[in-house]
Amino acid sequence: MDNRDKLSTLARQIQICKKCPLYKEATKAVPGEGSSEAKIVFIGEGPGFYEDVQGKPFVGNAGKYLDFLLTKVGLKRDEVFITNVVKHRPPENRDPATAEVIACSAWLEQQLAIISPKIIVTLGRWSLARYAPRAKISDVHGKLFRTQGVAVLPMYHPAAALRSGQTQKQLEEDFLKNSDLFSNPEKTEELTKNTLENGQVSLPEGQGSLF
Ligand code: URA
C-alpha cells in the first residue's frame, strides 16, 4: 500500500470512530486532507460548522484565511496536509476535552507516521500543547523548535487572527518570516541555525529545544 492508500484507509476508520462521544453530535468526521507526501503538515484544533458539514478541514472563514496565508508564502493547499487535533466537531465549537484529545491522538499519530513531514505547523494552542504543553503561544509563535524528532513551528490560530487585528498582523508576519522555510522544508536545520541568533525565546524546561 502506498501512503495515499494508507491515509485513505485511516480516513475510513476515522469516519466510523466512536472512541469518544464527539461523533454523536457531529455530522461528518473530518480526517484531514492534502498530499500524502507532504513535507509540511498543518494541525488545527477541531472542525467547525462548515468543516462538519463538508467533512473537510479549514473550509470556513478561518480556512479561507489560511488559504490566503498559504498563498502568501507560495504554498498550495494540495502540496501540504491539513488536519486537526480532534476529528469530530465539538458541539458549539467548544474546546475539546482532554479525554477527547487523548482518544483522538492515535489518529493524528498514525497520520504523521505515514506522512513523516519535515515541519509540523501548529495552529493555535491545542496543537501546540501536543508538542510543548507548558509553552505559551504568545512566547513561541513563529519560532521553530525541535521535539519528539520533528521540527515544530507554532502559529496563532487563523480564527484568533480574524478576531484580533494585532494577532492577524503577527500571524502574517510569522508566515512571511518563515517563508524560506516553507519553500525549503528539507533545509529546516540549516535555515533555522541562522534565526537562532536573532533573539529566540526559550521553551520551558524539558519542552523540546530550539534550533
Ligand atoms: N478551525 C480548526 O481548528 N480546524 C478546522 O478545520 C476549522 C477551523
PDB file of C-alpha atoms and ligand atoms in Angstrom:
ATOM      1  CA  MET A   1       0.000   0.000   0.000  1.00  0.00           C
ATOM      2  CA  ASP A   2       1.371   3.457  -0.789  1.00  0.00           C
ATOM      3  CA  ASN A   3       0.989   6.443   1.544  1.00  0.00           C
ATOM      4  CA  ARG A   4      -2.132   7.641  -0.223  1.00  0.00           C
ATOM      5  CA  ASP A   5      -3.876   4.313   0.261  1.00  0.00           C
ATOM      6  CA  LYS A   6      -2.712   4.133   3.867  1.00  0.00           C
ATOM      7  CA  LEU A   7      -4.167   7.599   4.580  1.00  0.00           C
ATOM      8  CA  SER A   8      -7.438   6.693   2.844  1.00  0.00           C
ATOM      9  CA  THR A   9      -7.740   3.515   4.887  1.00  0.00           C
ATOM     10  CA  LEU A  10      -7.119   5.525   8.033  1.00  0.00           C
ATOM     11  CA  ALA A  11      -9.682   8.155   6.956  1.00  0.00           C
ATOM     12  CA  ARG A  12     -12.316   5.432   6.576  1.00  0.00           C
ATOM     13  CA  GLN A  13     -11.567   4.236  10.108  1.00  0.00           C
ATOM     14  CA  ILE A  14     -11.767   7.816  11.433  1.00  0.00           C
ATOM     15  CA  GLN A  15     -15.146   8.254   9.740  1.00  0.00           C
ATOM     16  CA  ILE A  16     -16.635   5.494  11.897  1.00  0.00           C
ATOM     17  CA  CYS A  17     -14.683   6.292  15.071  1.00  0.00           C
ATOM     18  CA  LYS A  18     -16.593   6.101  18.360  1.00  0.00           C
ATOM     19  CA  LYS A  19     -13.636   6.372  20.728  1.00  0.00           C
ATOM     20  CA  CYS A  20     -15.120   9.469  22.357  1.00  0.00           C
ATOM     21  CA  PRO A  21     -18.645  10.957  22.440  1.00  0.00           C
ATOM     22  CA  LEU A  22     -17.941  13.720  19.887  1.00  0.00           C
ATOM     23  CA  TYR A  23     -19.212  11.575  16.981  1.00  0.00           C
ATOM     24  CA  LYS A  24     -22.742  11.644  18.460  1.00  0.00           C
ATOM     25  CA  GLU A  25     -23.448  15.281  17.635  1.00  0.00           C
ATOM     26  CA  ALA A  26     -21.192  15.609  14.621  1.00  0.00           C
ATOM     27  CA  THR A  27     -22.432  15.356  11.028  1.00  0.00           C
ATOM     28  CA  LYS A  28     -19.229  14.075   9.439  1.00  0.00           C
ATOM     29  CA  ALA A  29     -15.774  13.257  10.718  1.00  0.00           C
ATOM     30  CA  VAL A  30     -13.005  15.428   9.294  1.00  0.00           C
ATOM     31  CA  PRO A  31      -9.927  13.225   8.965  1.00  0.00           C
ATOM     32  CA  GLY A  32      -7.810  15.807   7.114  1.00  0.00           C
ATOM     33  CA  GLU A  33      -6.720  16.250   3.516  1.00  0.00           C
ATOM     34  CA  GLY A  34      -3.784  17.093   1.310  1.00  0.00           C
ATOM     35  CA  SER A  35      -0.694  15.409  -0.032  1.00  0.00           C
ATOM     36  CA  SER A  36       0.313  12.038   1.386  1.00  0.00           C
ATOM     37  CA  GLU A  37       3.904  13.072   0.594  1.00  0.00           C
ATOM     38  CA  ALA A  38       3.614  16.489   2.248  1.00  0.00           C
ATOM     39  CA  LYS A  39       6.761  17.965   3.762  1.00  0.00           C
ATOM     40  CA  ILE A  40       4.631  20.309   5.862  1.00  0.00           C
ATOM     41  CA  VAL A  41       1.610  19.351   7.969  1.00  0.00           C
ATOM     42  CA  PHE A  42      -0.725  21.961   9.485  1.00  0.00           C
ATOM     43  CA  ILE A  43      -2.620  20.945  12.625  1.00  0.00           C
ATOM     44  CA  GLY A  44      -5.610  22.951  13.837  1.00  0.00           C
ATOM     45  CA  GLU A  45      -7.898  22.388  16.775  1.00  0.00           C
ATOM     46  CA  GLY A  46     -11.064  20.704  15.535  1.00  0.00           C
ATOM     47  CA  PRO A  47     -13.709  21.003  12.828  1.00  0.00           C
ATOM     48  CA  GLY A  48     -16.115  23.934  12.992  1.00  0.00           C
ATOM     49  CA  PHE A  49     -19.595  24.263  11.477  1.00  0.00           C
ATOM     50  CA  TYR A  50     -18.664  24.160   7.776  1.00  0.00           C
ATOM     51  CA  GLU A  51     -15.975  21.513   8.224  1.00  0.00           C
ATOM     52  CA  ASP A  52     -18.526  19.309   9.992  1.00  0.00           C
ATOM     53  CA  VAL A  53     -20.970  19.665   7.106  1.00  0.00           C
ATOM     54  CA  GLN A  54     -18.398  19.076   4.350  1.00  0.00           C
ATOM     55  CA  GLY A  55     -16.079  16.594   6.086  1.00  0.00           C
ATOM     56  CA  LYS A  56     -13.082  18.744   5.071  1.00  0.00           C
ATOM     57  CA  PRO A  57     -10.684  20.728   7.246  1.00  0.00           C
ATOM     58  CA  PHE A  58     -10.454  24.525   7.238  1.00  0.00           C
ATOM     59  CA  VAL A  59     -13.165  25.324   4.690  1.00  0.00           C
ATOM     60  CA  GLY A  60     -14.969  28.071   6.691  1.00  0.00           C
ATOM     61  CA  ASN A  61     -13.786  31.632   7.315  1.00  0.00           C
ATOM     62  CA  ALA A  62     -10.663  30.540   9.197  1.00  0.00           C
ATOM     63  CA  GLY A  63      -9.926  28.160   6.313  1.00  0.00           C
ATOM     64  CA  LYS A  64     -10.265  30.893   3.711  1.00  0.00           C
ATOM     65  CA  TYR A  65      -7.853  32.979   5.718  1.00  0.00           C
ATOM     66  CA  LEU A  66      -5.463  30.022   5.997  1.00  0.00           C
ATOM     67  CA  ASP A  67      -5.623  29.667   2.193  1.00  0.00           C
ATOM     68  CA  PHE A  68      -4.652  33.332   1.920  1.00  0.00           C
ATOM     69  CA  LEU A  69      -1.675  32.788   4.256  1.00  0.00           C
ATOM     70  CA  LEU A  70      -0.543  29.724   2.312  1.00  0.00           C
ATOM     71  CA  THR A  71      -0.674  31.657  -0.943  1.00  0.00           C
ATOM     72  CA  LYS A  72       1.330  34.479   0.615  1.00  0.00           C
ATOM     73  CA  VAL A  73       4.245  32.101   1.211  1.00  0.00           C
ATOM     74  CA  GLY A  74       3.888  30.289  -2.113  1.00  0.00           C
ATOM     75  CA  LEU A  75       2.303  27.119  -0.761  1.00  0.00           C
ATOM     76  CA  LYS A  76      -0.548  25.301  -2.440  1.00  0.00           C
ATOM     77  CA  ARG A  77      -3.140  23.621  -0.305  1.00  0.00           C
ATOM     78  CA  ASP A  78      -2.740  20.327  -2.157  1.00  0.00           C
ATOM     79  CA  GLU A  79       1.002  20.123  -1.510  1.00  0.00           C
ATOM     80  CA  VAL A  80       0.647  20.277   2.279  1.00  0.00           C
ATOM     81  CA  PHE A  81      -1.506  18.176   4.599  1.00  0.00           C
ATOM     82  CA  ILE A  82      -4.094  19.855   6.831  1.00  0.00           C
ATOM     83  CA  THR A  83      -5.691  18.175   9.798  1.00  0.00           C
ATOM     84  CA  ASN A  84      -6.870  18.750  13.370  1.00  0.00           C
ATOM     85  CA  VAL A  85      -6.249  17.551  16.910  1.00  0.00           C
ATOM     86  CA  VAL A  86      -9.814  16.217  17.110  1.00  0.00           C
ATOM     87  CA  LYS A  87     -11.556  14.813  14.056  1.00  0.00           C
ATOM     88  CA  HIS A  88     -15.185  15.387  15.052  1.00  0.00           C
ATOM     89  CA  ARG A  89     -16.656  18.827  15.778  1.00  0.00           C
ATOM     90  CA  PRO A  90     -17.017  19.675  19.454  1.00  0.00           C
ATOM     91  CA  PRO A  91     -20.633  20.895  19.963  1.00  0.00           C
ATOM     92  CA  GLU A  92     -20.989  24.682  19.609  1.00  0.00           C
ATOM     93  CA  ASN A  93     -17.260  24.823  18.828  1.00  0.00           C
ATOM     94  CA  ARG A  94     -16.398  24.378  22.494  1.00  0.00           C
ATOM     95  CA  ASP A  95     -12.815  23.475  23.409  1.00  0.00           C
ATOM     96  CA  PRO A  96     -12.137  19.760  23.116  1.00  0.00           C
ATOM     97  CA  ALA A  97     -11.981  17.974  26.485  1.00  0.00           C
ATOM     98  CA  THR A  98      -8.679  16.396  27.483  1.00  0.00           C
ATOM     99  CA  ALA A  99     -10.218  12.914  27.248  1.00  0.00           C
ATOM    100  CA  GLU A 100     -11.377  13.680  23.688  1.00  0.00           C
ATOM    101  CA  VAL A 101      -7.927  14.902  22.666  1.00  0.00           C
ATOM    102  CA  ILE A 102      -6.355  11.779  24.128  1.00  0.00           C
ATOM    103  CA  ALA A 103      -8.897   9.481  22.475  1.00  0.00           C
ATOM    104  CA  CYS A 104      -8.267  11.120  19.100  1.00  0.00           C
ATOM    105  CA  SER A 105      -4.493  11.363  19.362  1.00  0.00           C
ATOM    106  CA  ALA A 106      -3.841   7.883  17.972  1.00  0.00           C
ATOM    107  CA  TRP A 107      -5.325   9.001  14.619  1.00  0.00           C
ATOM    108  CA  LEU A 108      -3.062  12.017  14.373  1.00  0.00           C
ATOM    109  CA  GLU A 109      -0.132   9.877  15.431  1.00  0.00           C
ATOM    110  CA  GLN A 110      -0.793   7.430  12.599  1.00  0.00           C
ATOM    111  CA  GLN A 111      -1.309  10.181  10.028  1.00  0.00           C
ATOM    112  CA  LEU A 112       2.026  11.750  10.977  1.00  0.00           C
ATOM    113  CA  ALA A 113       3.776   8.372  10.940  1.00  0.00           C
ATOM    114  CA  ILE A 114       2.574   7.775   7.369  1.00  0.00           C
ATOM    115  CA  ILE A 115       3.374  11.260   6.037  1.00  0.00           C
ATOM    116  CA  SER A 116       6.559  11.776   8.034  1.00  0.00           C
ATOM    117  CA  PRO A 117       6.709  15.543   7.405  1.00  0.00           C
ATOM    118  CA  LYS A 118       9.758  17.759   7.858  1.00  0.00           C
ATOM    119  CA  ILE A 119       7.792  20.502   9.596  1.00  0.00           C
ATOM    120  CA  ILE A 120       4.645  20.479  11.677  1.00  0.00           C
ATOM    121  CA  VAL A 121       2.881  23.828  11.863  1.00  0.00           C
ATOM    122  CA  THR A 122       0.637  24.019  14.906  1.00  0.00           C
ATOM    123  CA  LEU A 123      -2.306  26.400  14.540  1.00  0.00           C
ATOM    124  CA  GLY A 124      -3.412  27.599  17.952  1.00  0.00           C
ATOM    125  CA  ARG A 125      -2.775  26.346  21.433  1.00  0.00           C
ATOM    126  CA  TRP A 126      -4.378  22.892  21.203  1.00  0.00           C
ATOM    127  CA  SER A 127      -1.961  21.519  18.669  1.00  0.00           C
ATOM    128  CA  LEU A 128       0.947  23.413  20.284  1.00  0.00           C
ATOM    129  CA  ALA A 129       0.070  21.695  23.577  1.00  0.00           C
ATOM    130  CA  ARG A 130       0.686  18.338  21.950  1.00  0.00           C
ATOM    131  CA  TYR A 131       4.360  19.250  21.457  1.00  0.00           C
ATOM    132  CA  ALA A 132       5.035  21.756  24.224  1.00  0.00           C
ATOM    133  CA  PRO A 133       2.251  21.526  26.840  1.00  0.00           C
ATOM    134  CA  ARG A 134       3.643  24.285  29.036  1.00  0.00           C
ATOM    135  CA  ALA A 135       4.729  26.717  26.339  1.00  0.00           C
ATOM    136  CA  LYS A 136       2.720  29.896  25.890  1.00  0.00           C
ATOM    137  CA  ILE A 137       1.783  30.624  22.301  1.00  0.00           C
ATOM    138  CA  SER A 138       2.422  34.330  22.889  1.00  0.00           C
ATOM    139  CA  ASP A 139       6.063  33.429  23.681  1.00  0.00           C
ATOM    140  CA  VAL A 140       6.819  30.894  20.960  1.00  0.00           C
ATOM    141  CA  HIS A 141       4.696  31.836  17.933  1.00  0.00           C
ATOM    142  CA  GLY A 142       6.648  31.946  14.690  1.00  0.00           C
ATOM    143  CA  LYS A 143       9.694  30.244  16.215  1.00  0.00           C
ATOM    144  CA  LEU A 144      10.718  26.798  15.112  1.00  0.00           C
ATOM    145  CA  PHE A 145      11.715  24.237  17.705  1.00  0.00           C
ATOM    146  CA  ARG A 146      12.575  20.582  17.617  1.00  0.00           C
ATOM    147  CA  THR A 147      10.902  17.992  19.782  1.00  0.00           C
ATOM    148  CA  GLN A 148       9.937  14.329  19.506  1.00  0.00           C
ATOM    149  CA  GLY A 149      12.259  14.115  16.488  1.00  0.00           C
ATOM    150  CA  VAL A 150      10.382  16.657  14.407  1.00  0.00           C
ATOM    151  CA  ALA A 151      10.531  20.395  13.691  1.00  0.00           C
ATOM    152  CA  VAL A 152       7.523  22.248  15.078  1.00  0.00           C
ATOM    153  CA  LEU A 153       6.546  25.758  14.036  1.00  0.00           C
ATOM    154  CA  PRO A 154       3.876  27.227  16.342  1.00  0.00           C
ATOM    155  CA  MET A 155       1.480  29.761  14.838  1.00  0.00           C
ATOM    156  CA  TYR A 156      -1.538  31.597  16.135  1.00  0.00           C
ATOM    157  CA  HIS A 157      -4.837  30.077  15.018  1.00  0.00           C
ATOM    158  CA  PRO A 158      -6.286  31.774  11.907  1.00  0.00           C
ATOM    159  CA  ALA A 159      -9.662  32.121  13.706  1.00  0.00           C
ATOM    160  CA  ALA A 160      -7.929  34.048  16.517  1.00  0.00           C
ATOM    161  CA  ALA A 161      -6.396  36.309  13.883  1.00  0.00           C
ATOM    162  CA  LEU A 162      -9.843  37.011  12.451  1.00  0.00           C
ATOM    163  CA  ARG A 163     -10.938  38.189  15.906  1.00  0.00           C
ATOM    164  CA  SER A 164      -7.955  40.449  16.605  1.00  0.00           C
ATOM    165  CA  GLY A 165      -6.134  42.825  14.301  1.00  0.00           C
ATOM    166  CA  GLN A 166      -2.994  42.544  16.402  1.00  0.00           C
ATOM    167  CA  THR A 167      -2.955  38.737  16.192  1.00  0.00           C
ATOM    168  CA  GLN A 168      -3.624  38.930  12.460  1.00  0.00           C
ATOM    169  CA  LYS A 169      -0.652  41.226  11.953  1.00  0.00           C
ATOM    170  CA  GLN A 170       1.533  38.890  14.000  1.00  0.00           C
ATOM    171  CA  LEU A 171       0.348  35.761  12.183  1.00  0.00           C
ATOM    172  CA  GLU A 172       1.041  37.296   8.783  1.00  0.00           C
ATOM    173  CA  GLU A 173       4.473  38.429   9.962  1.00  0.00           C
ATOM    174  CA  ASP A 174       5.203  34.932  11.288  1.00  0.00           C
ATOM    175  CA  PHE A 175       4.243  33.328   7.979  1.00  0.00           C
ATOM    176  CA  LEU A 176       6.353  35.765   5.976  1.00  0.00           C
ATOM    177  CA  LYS A 177       9.288  35.475   8.352  1.00  0.00           C
ATOM    178  CA  ASN A 178       9.312  31.726   7.746  1.00  0.00           C
ATOM    179  CA  SER A 179       8.737  31.783   4.001  1.00  0.00           C
ATOM    180  CA  ASP A 180      12.239  30.404   3.231  1.00  0.00           C
ATOM    181  CA  LEU A 181      11.453  27.510   5.492  1.00  0.00           C
ATOM    182  CA  PHE A 182       8.148  26.898   3.731  1.00  0.00           C
ATOM    183  CA  SER A 183       9.920  26.881   0.355  1.00  0.00           C
ATOM    184  CA  ASN A 184      12.743  24.637   1.594  1.00  0.00           C
ATOM    185  CA  PRO A 185      11.354  22.349   4.293  1.00  0.00           C
ATOM    186  CA  GLU A 186      14.202  19.901   3.636  1.00  0.00           C
ATOM    187  CA  LYS A 187      16.638  22.553   4.802  1.00  0.00           C
ATOM    188  CA  THR A 188      14.992  23.077   8.168  1.00  0.00           C
ATOM    189  CA  GLU A 189      18.138  22.698  10.254  1.00  0.00           C
ATOM    190  CA  GLU A 190      20.349  24.783   8.002  1.00  0.00           C
ATOM    191  CA  LEU A 191      17.869  27.648   7.721  1.00  0.00           C
ATOM    192  CA  THR A 192      16.976  27.844  11.378  1.00  0.00           C
ATOM    193  CA  LYS A 193      20.539  27.890  12.674  1.00  0.00           C
ATOM    194  CA  ASN A 194      20.742  31.463  11.477  1.00  0.00           C
ATOM    195  CA  THR A 195      17.493  32.606  13.044  1.00  0.00           C
ATOM    196  CA  LEU A 196      18.554  31.358  16.469  1.00  0.00           C
ATOM    197  CA  GLU A 197      20.858  34.304  16.796  1.00  0.00           C
ATOM    198  CA  ASN A 198      18.022  36.766  16.252  1.00  0.00           C
ATOM    199  CA  GLY A 199      16.676  36.720  19.784  1.00  0.00           C
ATOM    200  CA  GLN A 200      14.913  33.388  20.115  1.00  0.00           C
ATOM    201  CA  VAL A 201      12.727  32.618  23.083  1.00  0.00           C
ATOM    202  CA  SER A 202      13.377  29.676  25.329  1.00  0.00           C
ATOM    203  CA  LEU A 203      10.883  26.894  25.863  1.00  0.00           C
ATOM    204  CA  PRO A 204      10.025  25.775  29.386  1.00  0.00           C
ATOM    205  CA  GLU A 205      12.401  23.144  30.786  1.00  0.00           C
ATOM    206  CA  GLY A 206      12.067  19.759  29.093  1.00  0.00           C
ATOM    207  CA  GLN A 207       9.748  21.073  26.372  1.00  0.00           C
ATOM    208  CA  GLY A 208      11.914  20.469  23.337  1.00  0.00           C
ATOM    209  CA  SER A 209      14.821  22.513  22.140  1.00  0.00           C
ATOM    210  CA  LEU A 210      15.077  25.454  19.821  1.00  0.00           C
ATOM    211  CA  PHE A 211      17.295  25.093  16.795  1.00  0.00           C
TER     212      PHE A 211
HETATM  213  N1  URA B   1     -10.661  25.522  12.991  1.00  0.00           N
HETATM  214  C1  URA B   1      -9.885  24.438  13.200  1.00  0.00           C
HETATM  215  O1  URA B   1      -9.144  24.368  14.162  1.00  0.00           O
HETATM  216  N2  URA B   1      -9.948  23.466  12.311  1.00  0.00           N
HETATM  217  C2  URA B   1     -10.714  23.475  11.232  1.00  0.00           C
HETATM  218  O2  URA B   1     -10.695  22.508  10.473  1.00  0.00           O
HETATM  219  C3  URA B   1     -11.514  24.617  11.033  1.00  0.00           C
HETATM  220  C4  URA B   1     -11.477  25.629  11.927  1.00  0.00           C
END
